[in-house]
């Protein structure tokens, strides 16, 4: 086993005994094999597209397969085996599509694709699949360290983009350019003739395509639920039975809200679900009661105190403790061995479990504001611009990204606390939980802390930055804006690629730099984008304010 795709990887190098995330060696091997199988499928799918043929089933397989291998998604060997065998069938379907399309387009028999992943067939049993996967780890990506680093960045970017594209697909949004690139880019990782700059170019293109991916996801959410509006979220509890929803998927939350309406069950959000309270189409449900707990890494100590059913609808699950495992459910691609999984859209089992449990007493608590997406912020852009021109707002900080358990993340709390009173903090993703309960006040009625939303709402943050740059007739890099980002998994990788594609510089990243970035690739990022690690808060703050 060797896995280095997340920020918490062991010793800053790679997990080689068991994953810090809880991933066992057999699951790590199966995930490596699933990635290998997807490469084989994409080799054929990419060639078929060159001949004008595509298949939505292959596209969805790519999204779901890559998303399955993102950190903290699927820990269940049995489900992994099903995904691998399904991918093998899809590879054969892609091969037939390619051969048929080539014959139709060229009037000749399609040349065989001799690359190893295209010729792969699955072993007969689970143990055999694990053995196959053990032969397809990180070090097989390329012998050259720098090329391997660029390939890994591309693959992890594709995994992150697959997560966003899968969310978009669930709300009915797709784009052919996304699928074309993803198949082509994944197939390219098997090409030994490509050099370092070829993969650097693909990484930048990955960032570009991800911008479109986040855009259609935003469109899907707004079309279904309306644009987010500033909304207070209750952190206390309402009397009644309770279900806690953790993850990112808004449509799943909507379906659960529909099925629990009028049943005396209150629905609470957890982690990245807290922005759901700002959507008019979701906040209309009066039993969307509030938010419980903080970021994903605290679930083991928090969930024991939740007296209802709990369901994960996307990644961020941890090894469940026995004191709440019997009331825990998973849905979609997220899974844990021996945890009840809900297939489809019938949540009656979750509802029944909630009705068995005691629920909460009435206990109101603190309220915090969410819902400052680009629609809301740009709606008061004139006030923001005037405040900057009059000197009331000196600087903007985007402090956000993934949270995690590894030491060093208190930096983000301290940075937010020390940001001067004439500065505004934008935040997004679960990194906000480091400071979103603190009181920051306002500047002329503009809250100093603006919660933009989930990690995929980085699109909104970018829209805000671009609009401010246009208003001041300058580039984003010339704005009084500093990006102080925390990362954990592969969705953060693809957001970083999007920022780099847009030419955004001077990003501070932490709490540690990715283990999969080689020294030469890091030097490239420093020289071209001035990206660097977080350091001392006081020094970093001074540097940002004097830049």
Coordinates of C-alpha atoms in Angstrom, one line a residue:
X1 CA 0.0 0.0 0.0
X2 CA 1.1 3.5 -0.8
X3 CA -1.4 6.4 -0.8
X4 CA -0.4 10.1 -0.7
X5 CA -3.5 11.7 -2.2
X6 CA -4.7 13.6 1.0
X7 CA -3.1 16.2 3.2
X8 CA -3.0 14.0 6.3
X9 CA -0.9 11.3 4.6
X10 CA 1.5 9.5 7.0
X11 CA 4.7 11.3 7.7
X12 CA 4.0 13.7 4.9
X13 CA 5.1 11.0 2.4
X14 CA 2.4 8.4 2.1
X15 CA 0.3 5.9 4.0
X16 CA 1.9 2.4 3.6
X17 CA 0.5 0.4 6.4
X18 CA -3.1 1.7 6.8
X19 CA -4.7 4.9 5.7
X20 CA -4.9 7.8 8.2
X21 CA -8.4 8.1 6.8
X22 CA -9.2 4.6 7.9
X23 CA -8.6 2.9 4.5
X24 CA -7.3 -0.6 4.8
X25 CA -4.6 -2.0 2.4
X26 CA -7.2 -4.2 0.6
X27 CA -9.4 -1.2 -0.1
X28 CA -6.4 0.9 -1.2
X29 CA -5.4 -1.8 -3.7
X30 CA -9.0 -2.1 -5.0
X31 CA -9.1 1.7 -5.5
X32 CA -5.8 1.5 -7.4
X33 CA -7.3 -1.2 -9.5
X34 CA -10.5 0.7 -10.1
X35 CA -8.5 3.7 -11.4
X36 CA -6.5 1.3 -13.6
X37 CA -9.8 -0.2 -15.0
X38 CA -11.2 3.3 -15.6
X39 CA -8.0 4.1 -17.6
X40 CA -8.7 1.1 -19.8
X41 CA -12.3 2.2 -20.4
X42 CA -11.3 5.8 -21.2
X43 CA -8.7 4.7 -23.7
X44 CA -11.5 3.3 -25.8
X45 CA -14.1 6.0 -24.9
X46 CA -11.6 8.7 -25.9
X47 CA -10.9 7.1 -29.3
X48 CA -14.6 6.5 -29.9
X49 CA -15.2 10.2 -29.3
X50 CA -12.6 11.1 -31.9
X51 CA -14.8 9.1 -34.3
X52 CA -17.9 11.0 -33.2
X53 CA -19.4 8.4 -30.9
X54 CA -20.1 8.6 -27.1
X55 CA -22.3 6.8 -24.6
X56 CA -23.8 8.5 -21.4
X57 CA -23.4 5.2 -19.5
X58 CA -19.6 5.3 -20.0
X59 CA -19.5 8.9 -19.0
X60 CA -21.5 8.3 -15.8
X61 CA -19.2 5.3 -15.0
X62 CA -16.2 7.5 -15.2
X63 CA -17.7 10.1 -12.8
X64 CA -18.9 7.5 -10.3
X65 CA -15.7 5.4 -10.5
X66 CA -13.3 8.4 -10.0
X67 CA -15.5 9.8 -7.2
X68 CA -15.5 6.4 -5.5
X69 CA -11.7 6.7 -5.1
X70 CA -11.8 10.2 -3.5
X71 CA -10.6 10.3 0.1
X72 CA -13.3 9.4 2.7
X73 CA -15.9 8.0 0.2
X74 CA -15.9 4.2 -0.1
X75 CA -14.3 1.9 2.5
X76 CA -16.3 -1.2 1.6
X77 CA -14.4 -4.0 -0.3
X78 CA -17.6 -5.6 -1.4
X79 CA -18.9 -2.5 -3.0
X80 CA -15.5 -1.7 -4.5
X81 CA -15.5 -5.2 -6.1
X82 CA -18.9 -4.4 -7.7
X83 CA -17.5 -1.1 -9.1
X84 CA -14.5 -2.8 -10.6
X85 CA -16.5 -5.5 -12.3
X86 CA -19.0 -2.9 -13.6
X87 CA -16.1 -0.9 -15.0
X88 CA -14.7 -4.0 -16.7
X89 CA -18.1 -4.5 -18.5
X90 CA -18.1 -0.8 -19.4
X91 CA -14.6 -1.2 -20.8
X92 CA -15.9 -3.9 -23.2
X93 CA -18.8 -1.7 -24.1
X94 CA -16.4 1.2 -24.8
X95 CA -14.3 -1.1 -27.0
X96 CA -17.3 -2.2 -29.0
X97 CA -18.3 1.5 -29.4
X98 CA -14.8 2.5 -30.6
X99 CA -14.6 -0.4 -33.1
X100 CA -18.0 0.4 -34.5
X101 CA -17.4 4.1 -34.7
X102 CA -14.0 3.7 -36.4
X103 CA -15.5 1.4 -38.9
X104 CA -18.3 3.8 -39.7
X105 CA -16.0 6.9 -39.8
X106 CA -13.0 5.4 -41.6
X107 CA -14.5 2.5 -43.5
X108 CA -11.8 0.2 -42.1
X109 CA -11.3 -2.1 -39.1
X110 CA -10.2 -0.3 -36.0
X111 CA -6.6 -0.7 -34.9
X112 CA -6.3 -2.5 -31.6
X113 CA -5.3 -0.5 -28.5
X114 CA -2.4 -2.4 -27.1
X115 CA -1.9 -0.4 -23.9
X116 CA -2.1 -2.6 -20.9
X117 CA -5.2 -1.1 -19.1
X118 CA -7.1 -1.6 -22.3
X119 CA -6.3 -5.3 -22.3
X120 CA -6.9 -5.9 -18.6
X121 CA -9.4 -8.5 -17.4
X122 CA -10.6 -8.8 -13.8
X123 CA -9.5 -11.6 -11.6
X124 CA -12.1 -14.3 -10.6
X125 CA -12.4 -13.4 -7.0
X126 CA -11.9 -10.5 -4.5
X127 CA -8.5 -11.8 -3.4
X128 CA -7.4 -11.9 -7.0
X129 CA -8.6 -8.3 -7.5
X130 CA -6.7 -7.1 -4.5
X131 CA -3.5 -8.8 -5.9
X132 CA -4.1 -7.1 -9.2
X133 CA -4.5 -3.8 -7.5
X134 CA -1.3 -4.1 -5.5
X135 CA 0.5 -4.1 -8.8
X136 CA -1.0 -0.8 -9.9
X137 CA 0.1 1.7 -7.2
X138 CA 1.4 5.3 -7.4
X139 CA 4.9 4.3 -8.5
X140 CA 3.6 2.7 -11.7
X141 CA 2.4 6.1 -13.0
X142 CA 5.8 7.0 -14.4
X143 CA 9.4 6.3 -13.6
X144 CA 10.4 10.0 -13.8
X145 CA 9.7 11.7 -10.5
X146 CA 8.6 15.1 -12.0
X147 CA 6.4 13.5 -14.7
X148 CA 4.9 11.2 -12.0
X149 CA 4.2 14.3 -9.9
X150 CA 2.4 16.0 -12.8
X151 CA 0.4 12.8 -13.6
X152 CA -0.7 12.5 -10.0
X153 CA -1.8 16.1 -9.9
X154 CA -3.8 15.5 -13.0
X155 CA -5.4 12.3 -11.7
X156 CA -6.3 13.9 -8.4
X157 CA -7.7 16.9 -10.2
X158 CA -9.8 14.5 -12.3
X159 CA -11.1 12.8 -9.2
X160 CA -12.1 16.1 -7.7
X161 CA -13.8 17.3 -10.9
X162 CA -15.6 13.9 -11.0
X163 CA -17.1 14.7 -7.6
X164 CA -18.5 18.0 -8.8
X165 CA -19.6 16.6 -12.1
X166 CA -21.4 13.8 -10.4
X167 CA -23.2 16.3 -8.1
X168 CA -24.2 18.3 -11.3
X169 CA -25.4 15.1 -13.0
X170 CA -27.7 14.3 -10.0
X171 CA -29.4 17.7 -10.5
X172 CA -29.7 17.2 -14.2
X173 CA -26.7 19.1 -15.5
X174 CA -24.1 17.7 -17.9
X175 CA -21.7 19.2 -20.5
X176 CA -20.1 17.2 -23.3
X177 CA -16.8 19.1 -23.0
X178 CA -16.4 17.8 -19.4
X179 CA -16.7 14.2 -20.5
X180 CA -14.5 14.6 -23.5
X181 CA -11.7 16.1 -21.5
X182 CA -12.0 13.6 -18.6
X183 CA -11.8 10.6 -20.9
X184 CA -9.0 12.1 -23.0
X185 CA -7.0 13.2 -19.9
X186 CA -7.3 9.9 -18.1
X187 CA -6.3 8.0 -21.2
X188 CA -3.3 10.4 -21.6
X189 CA -1.9 9.2 -18.2
X190 CA -1.1 5.8 -19.9
X191 CA 1.0 7.4 -22.7
X192 CA 4.7 7.0 -22.1
X193 CA 5.6 9.4 -24.9
X194 CA 4.2 12.4 -23.2
X195 CA 6.5 14.7 -21.3
X196 CA 6.4 16.9 -18.3
X197 CA 5.0 20.0 -20.0
X198 CA 2.3 17.9 -21.8
X199 CA 1.0 17.0 -18.3
X200 CA 1.4 20.5 -17.0
X201 CA -0.8 21.6 -19.9
X202 CA -3.4 18.9 -19.1
X203 CA -3.4 20.1 -15.5
X204 CA -4.1 23.6 -16.6
X205 CA -6.8 22.4 -18.9
X206 CA -8.2 20.4 -16.0
X207 CA -8.6 23.6 -14.1
X208 CA -10.3 25.3 -17.0
X209 CA -12.8 22.4 -17.5
X210 CA -13.5 22.3 -13.7
X211 CA -14.5 26.0 -13.9
X212 CA -17.2 24.9 -16.3
X213 CA -18.1 21.9 -14.1
X214 CA -18.6 24.1 -11.0
X215 CA -20.6 26.6 -13.2
X216 CA -23.2 24.0 -14.3
X217 CA -23.4 22.7 -10.8
X218 CA -24.2 26.2 -9.6
X219 CA -26.8 26.5 -12.4
X220 CA -28.4 23.3 -11.4
X221 CA -28.7 24.3 -7.8
X222 CA -30.1 27.8 -8.6
X223 CA -32.6 26.5 -11.1
X224 CA -33.9 23.9 -8.6
X225 CA -33.7 25.9 -5.4
X226 CA -33.2 29.5 -6.2
X227 CA -30.1 31.6 -5.6
X228 CA -28.8 31.5 -2.0
X229 CA -29.8 34.4 0.2
X230 CA -28.3 35.6 3.5
X231 CA -30.0 33.4 6.1
X232 CA -29.5 32.8 9.9
X233 CA -28.9 29.2 10.8
X234 CA -29.9 27.9 14.2
X235 CA -27.2 25.9 16.1
X236 CA -29.5 24.9 18.9
X237 CA -32.2 22.3 18.7
X238 CA -36.0 22.0 18.2
X239 CA -38.2 19.6 20.2
X240 CA -38.8 16.5 18.1
X241 CA -37.4 13.5 16.4
X242 CA -34.3 14.1 14.4
X243 CA -32.2 13.2 11.3
X244 CA -28.7 14.5 10.6
X245 CA -27.6 14.8 7.0
X246 CA -23.8 15.1 6.3
X247 CA -22.2 15.5 2.9
X248 CA -22.8 17.8 -0.1
X249 CA -25.7 16.6 -2.1
X250 CA -28.7 19.0 -2.0
X251 CA -31.1 16.9 -4.1
X252 CA -30.8 14.0 -1.6
X253 CA -31.6 16.5 1.2
X254 CA -34.6 17.8 -0.7
X255 CA -36.0 14.3 -1.2
X256 CA -35.5 13.5 2.5
X257 CA -37.3 16.8 3.4
X258 CA -40.2 15.8 1.2
X259 CA -40.5 12.3 2.7
X260 CA -40.3 13.6 6.3
X261 CA -42.8 16.5 5.9
X262 CA -45.5 16.4 8.5
X263 CA -44.0 13.4 10.4
X264 CA -42.7 15.3 13.4
X265 CA -39.1 14.8 12.3
X266 CA -36.6 17.7 12.2
X267 CA -33.8 17.7 9.7
X268 CA -30.4 19.0 10.7
X269 CA -27.4 19.6 8.5
X270 CA -23.8 18.7 9.3
X271 CA -20.5 19.7 7.8
X272 CA -20.7 20.9 4.1
X273 CA -24.5 20.7 4.2
X274 CA -24.9 23.9 6.2
X275 CA -25.2 26.2 3.0
X276 CA -28.4 24.3 2.2
X277 CA -30.2 26.6 4.6
X278 CA -29.7 29.6 2.3
X279 CA -31.5 28.2 -0.7
X280 CA -35.2 29.4 -0.9
X281 CA -36.3 26.0 -2.3
X282 CA -34.9 24.2 0.7
X283 CA -35.4 26.7 3.5
X284 CA -39.2 26.7 2.8
X285 CA -39.3 23.3 4.6
X286 CA -40.0 24.4 8.2
X287 CA -38.6 21.2 9.6
X288 CA -35.1 22.0 8.2
X289 CA -34.3 22.9 11.7
X290 CA -30.7 23.9 12.0
X291 CA -27.1 22.7 11.9
X292 CA -25.6 20.2 14.3
X293 CA -21.8 19.9 14.9
X294 CA -18.9 21.1 13.0
X295 CA -16.5 19.8 10.3
X296 CA -16.1 16.2 9.3
X297 CA -13.2 15.3 11.5
X298 CA -15.2 15.8 14.7
X299 CA -18.0 13.4 13.8
X300 CA -16.8 10.6 16.1
X301 CA -17.1 12.7 19.2
X302 CA -20.2 14.7 18.1
X303 CA -22.5 12.0 16.6
X304 CA -22.7 10.1 19.9
X305 CA -24.7 13.1 21.2
X306 CA -27.1 13.2 18.2
X307 CA -30.3 11.3 19.4
X308 CA -31.6 10.5 15.9
X309 CA -30.7 8.8 12.6
X310 CA -27.6 10.0 10.7
X311 CA -27.0 9.7 7.0
X312 CA -24.0 10.5 4.8
X313 CA -24.8 11.4 1.2
X314 CA -21.2 12.0 -0.1
X315 CA -17.6 11.8 1.2
X316 CA -16.2 12.8 4.6
X317 CA -17.2 9.7 6.5
X318 CA -14.9 8.4 9.2
X319 CA -14.7 5.0 10.9
X320 CA -18.0 5.0 12.8
X321 CA -17.9 4.4 16.6
X322 CA -20.1 1.6 18.0
X323 CA -22.1 4.1 20.0
X324 CA -23.8 5.4 16.9
X325 CA -23.1 2.9 14.1
X326 CA -26.5 1.2 14.5
X327 CA -28.3 4.5 13.5
X328 CA -25.9 5.5 10.7
X329 CA -26.8 5.2 7.0
X330 CA -24.9 5.9 3.8
X331 CA -26.3 6.9 0.4
X332 CA -24.9 7.4 -3.1
X333 CA -21.2 6.5 -3.5
X334 CA -20.2 6.7 0.1
X335 CA -20.0 3.4 2.0
X336 CA -18.6 1.8 5.1
X337 CA -18.6 -2.0 5.8
X338 CA -21.5 -3.1 7.9
X339 CA -23.2 0.3 7.7
X340 CA -26.7 0.2 6.2
X341 CA -26.6 1.6 2.7
X342 CA -29.6 3.3 1.0
X343 CA -29.9 2.6 -2.7
X344 CA -32.2 4.9 -4.6
X345 CA -34.4 7.6 -3.2
X346 CA -36.5 5.8 -0.6
X347 CA -35.5 6.9 2.9
X348 CA -38.2 5.0 4.8
X349 CA -35.5 3.0 6.7
X350 CA -33.8 6.2 7.9
X351 CA -37.2 7.7 8.8
X352 CA -38.2 4.6 10.8
X353 CA -34.9 4.6 12.7
X354 CA -35.4 8.3 13.6
X355 CA -38.9 7.6 14.9
X356 CA -37.5 4.9 17.2
X357 CA -35.0 7.3 18.8
X358 CA -35.8 10.0 21.4
X359 CA -34.9 13.1 19.4
X360 CA -34.1 16.5 20.9
X361 CA -35.7 18.7 23.5
X362 CA -36.3 22.4 22.7
X363 CA -33.0 24.2 23.2
X364 CA -32.4 27.2 21.1
X365 CA -28.8 28.3 20.6
X366 CA -26.5 30.7 18.6
X367 CA -27.4 31.7 15.1
X368 CA -24.9 32.2 12.3
X369 CA -25.3 33.7 8.8
X370 CA -24.8 31.7 5.6
X371 CA -25.8 32.4 2.0
X372 CA -23.3 35.0 0.7
X373 CA -22.9 33.5 -2.7
X374 CA -22.1 35.7 -5.7
X375 CA -25.8 36.5 -6.3
X376 CA -26.1 38.0 -2.8
X377 CA -22.7 39.7 -2.7
X378 CA -23.0 41.2 -6.2
X379 CA -26.4 42.4 -5.3
X380 CA -24.7 44.8 -2.9
X381 CA -21.6 45.3 -5.0
X382 CA -22.1 49.1 -5.1
X383 CA -22.0 49.3 -1.3
X384 CA -18.9 47.1 -1.2
X385 CA -17.1 49.1 -3.9
X386 CA -18.0 52.4 -2.2
X387 CA -16.6 51.1 1.1
X388 CA -13.4 50.2 -0.6
X389 CA -13.1 53.6 -2.3
X390 CA -13.8 55.4 0.9
X391 CA -11.2 53.4 2.8
X392 CA -13.7 51.6 5.1
X393 CA -12.7 48.2 3.6
X394 CA -8.9 47.9 3.3
X395 CA -8.5 44.3 2.2
X396 CA -10.4 41.1 1.5
X397 CA -9.2 37.7 2.7
X398 CA -10.5 34.4 1.3
X399 CA -9.9 32.0 4.2
X400 CA -11.3 28.6 3.5
X401 CA -11.1 25.2 2.1
X402 CA -11.0 21.8 3.7
X403 CA -10.8 21.2 7.4
X404 CA -8.9 18.3 8.9
X405 CA -7.6 16.7 12.1
X406 CA -3.9 17.2 11.4
X407 CA -2.1 19.8 13.6
X408 CA -1.5 23.2 12.1
X409 CA -5.0 24.2 11.2
X410 CA -5.4 26.5 14.2
X411 CA -3.5 28.9 11.9
X412 CA -6.7 29.6 10.1
X413 CA -8.6 30.5 13.3
X414 CA -5.8 32.8 14.4
X415 CA -5.6 34.4 11.0
X416 CA -9.3 35.2 11.0
X417 CA -9.2 36.5 14.5
X418 CA -6.2 38.8 13.8
X419 CA -7.5 40.1 10.5
X420 CA -8.0 43.9 11.1
X421 CA -11.4 45.4 11.7
X422 CA -11.3 47.1 8.3
X423 CA -11.0 43.9 6.4
X424 CA -13.6 41.4 5.1
X425 CA -13.3 37.7 5.3
X426 CA -14.8 35.4 2.6
X427 CA -15.0 31.8 3.5
X428 CA -16.2 28.5 2.0
X429 CA -16.1 24.7 2.5
X430 CA -15.7 23.1 5.9
X431 CA -12.6 25.1 6.7
X432 CA -15.1 27.8 7.9
X433 CA -15.9 25.8 11.0
X434 CA -12.5 26.9 12.4
X435 CA -14.0 30.4 13.0
X436 CA -17.6 30.7 11.7
X437 CA -19.1 30.9 15.2
X438 CA -16.9 33.9 16.2
X439 CA -18.3 37.4 16.1
X440 CA -16.6 39.6 13.5
X441 CA -19.1 42.5 13.3
X442 CA -19.8 44.5 10.2
X443 CA -18.5 47.4 8.1
X444 CA -21.3 49.8 7.3
X445 CA -23.8 47.1 7.4
X446 CA -21.7 44.6 5.4
X447 CA -20.9 41.6 7.6
X448 CA -17.1 41.1 7.9
X449 CA -17.6 37.3 7.6
X450 CA -19.3 36.3 4.4
X451 CA -20.0 32.5 4.1
X452 CA -19.9 31.8 0.3
X453 CA -21.0 28.1 0.7
X454 CA -19.6 24.6 0.0
X455 CA -16.3 23.8 -1.6
X456 CA -17.9 23.7 -5.0
X457 CA -19.1 27.2 -4.4
X458 CA -15.5 28.3 -5.0
X459 CA -17.2 29.3 -8.3
X460 CA -19.1 32.0 -6.5
X461 CA -15.9 33.2 -4.8
X462 CA -14.3 33.5 -8.2
X463 CA -17.3 35.3 -9.6
X464 CA -17.1 37.8 -6.8
X465 CA -13.3 38.4 -7.3
X466 CA -13.7 38.8 -11.1
X467 CA -16.6 41.3 -10.6
X468 CA -14.6 43.4 -8.2
X469 CA -11.6 43.4 -10.6
X470 CA -13.9 44.6 -13.3
X471 CA -15.3 47.3 -11.1
X472 CA -11.8 48.6 -10.2
X473 CA -10.5 48.0 -13.8
X474 CA -7.7 45.8 -12.7
X475 CA -6.7 42.1 -12.6
X476 CA -7.7 39.8 -9.8
X477 CA -4.0 39.7 -8.8
X478 CA -4.1 43.5 -8.4
X479 CA -7.1 43.5 -6.0
X480 CA -6.6 44.0 -2.3
X481 CA -7.4 40.3 -2.0
X482 CA -5.4 37.4 -0.4
X483 CA -6.2 33.7 -0.7
X484 CA -5.4 31.8 2.5
X485 CA -6.4 28.2 1.6
X486 CA -6.5 24.9 3.5
X487 CA -6.7 21.6 1.7
X488 CA -7.4 18.0 2.5
X489 CA -8.5 16.0 -0.5
X490 CA -8.9 15.9 -4.2
X491 CA -11.6 18.4 -4.7
X492 CA -9.3 21.0 -3.2
X493 CA -6.7 19.9 -5.8
X494 CA -8.9 20.6 -8.7
X495 CA -10.0 24.0 -7.2
X496 CA -6.4 24.9 -6.9
X497 CA -5.9 24.0 -10.6
X498 CA -8.9 26.2 -11.5
X499 CA -7.3 29.1 -9.7
X500 CA -4.0 28.5 -11.4
X501 CA -5.7 28.3 -14.8
X502 CA -7.2 31.7 -14.1
X503 CA -3.7 33.0 -13.5
X504 CA -4.4 33.8 -9.8
X505 CA -1.1 34.2 -7.9
X506 CA 0.2 34.7 -4.4
X507 CA -1.9 31.8 -2.9
X508 CA -0.9 30.6 0.6
X509 CA -1.6 26.9 1.0
X510 CA -1.5 24.7 4.1
X511 CA -1.3 23.3 6.6
X512 CA 1.3 21.3 4.6
X513 CA 2.1 21.1 0.9
X514 CA 1.0 18.0 -1.0
X515 CA 3.3 15.0 -0.8
X516 CA 2.8 14.2 -4.4
X517 CA 4.4 17.5 -5.6
X518 CA 8.0 17.0 -6.5
X519 CA 10.6 19.7 -5.7
X520 CA 10.9 20.7 -9.4
X521 CA 7.1 20.9 -9.8
X522 CA 6.9 22.9 -6.7
X523 CA 9.6 25.3 -8.0
X524 CA 7.5 25.7 -11.2
X525 CA 4.5 26.7 -9.1
X526 CA 6.5 29.1 -7.0
X527 CA 8.2 30.7 -10.1
X528 CA 5.1 31.0 -12.1
X529 CA 2.4 31.6 -9.5
X530 CA 4.2 32.6 -6.3
X531 CA 2.3 29.9 -4.5
X532 CA 3.7 29.1 -1.1
X533 CA 3.1 27.5 2.3
X534 CA 1.4 29.2 5.2
X535 CA 3.9 30.4 7.9
X536 CA 3.6 32.6 10.9
X537 CA 0.2 34.3 11.1
X538 CA 1.6 37.8 12.0
X539 CA 4.2 37.7 9.3
X540 CA 1.8 36.3 6.6
X541 CA -0.9 38.9 7.6
X542 CA 1.7 41.8 7.3
X543 CA 2.8 40.5 3.9
X544 CA -0.7 40.3 2.6
X545 CA -1.6 43.8 3.8
X546 CA 1.5 45.4 2.3
X547 CA 1.5 43.6 -1.0

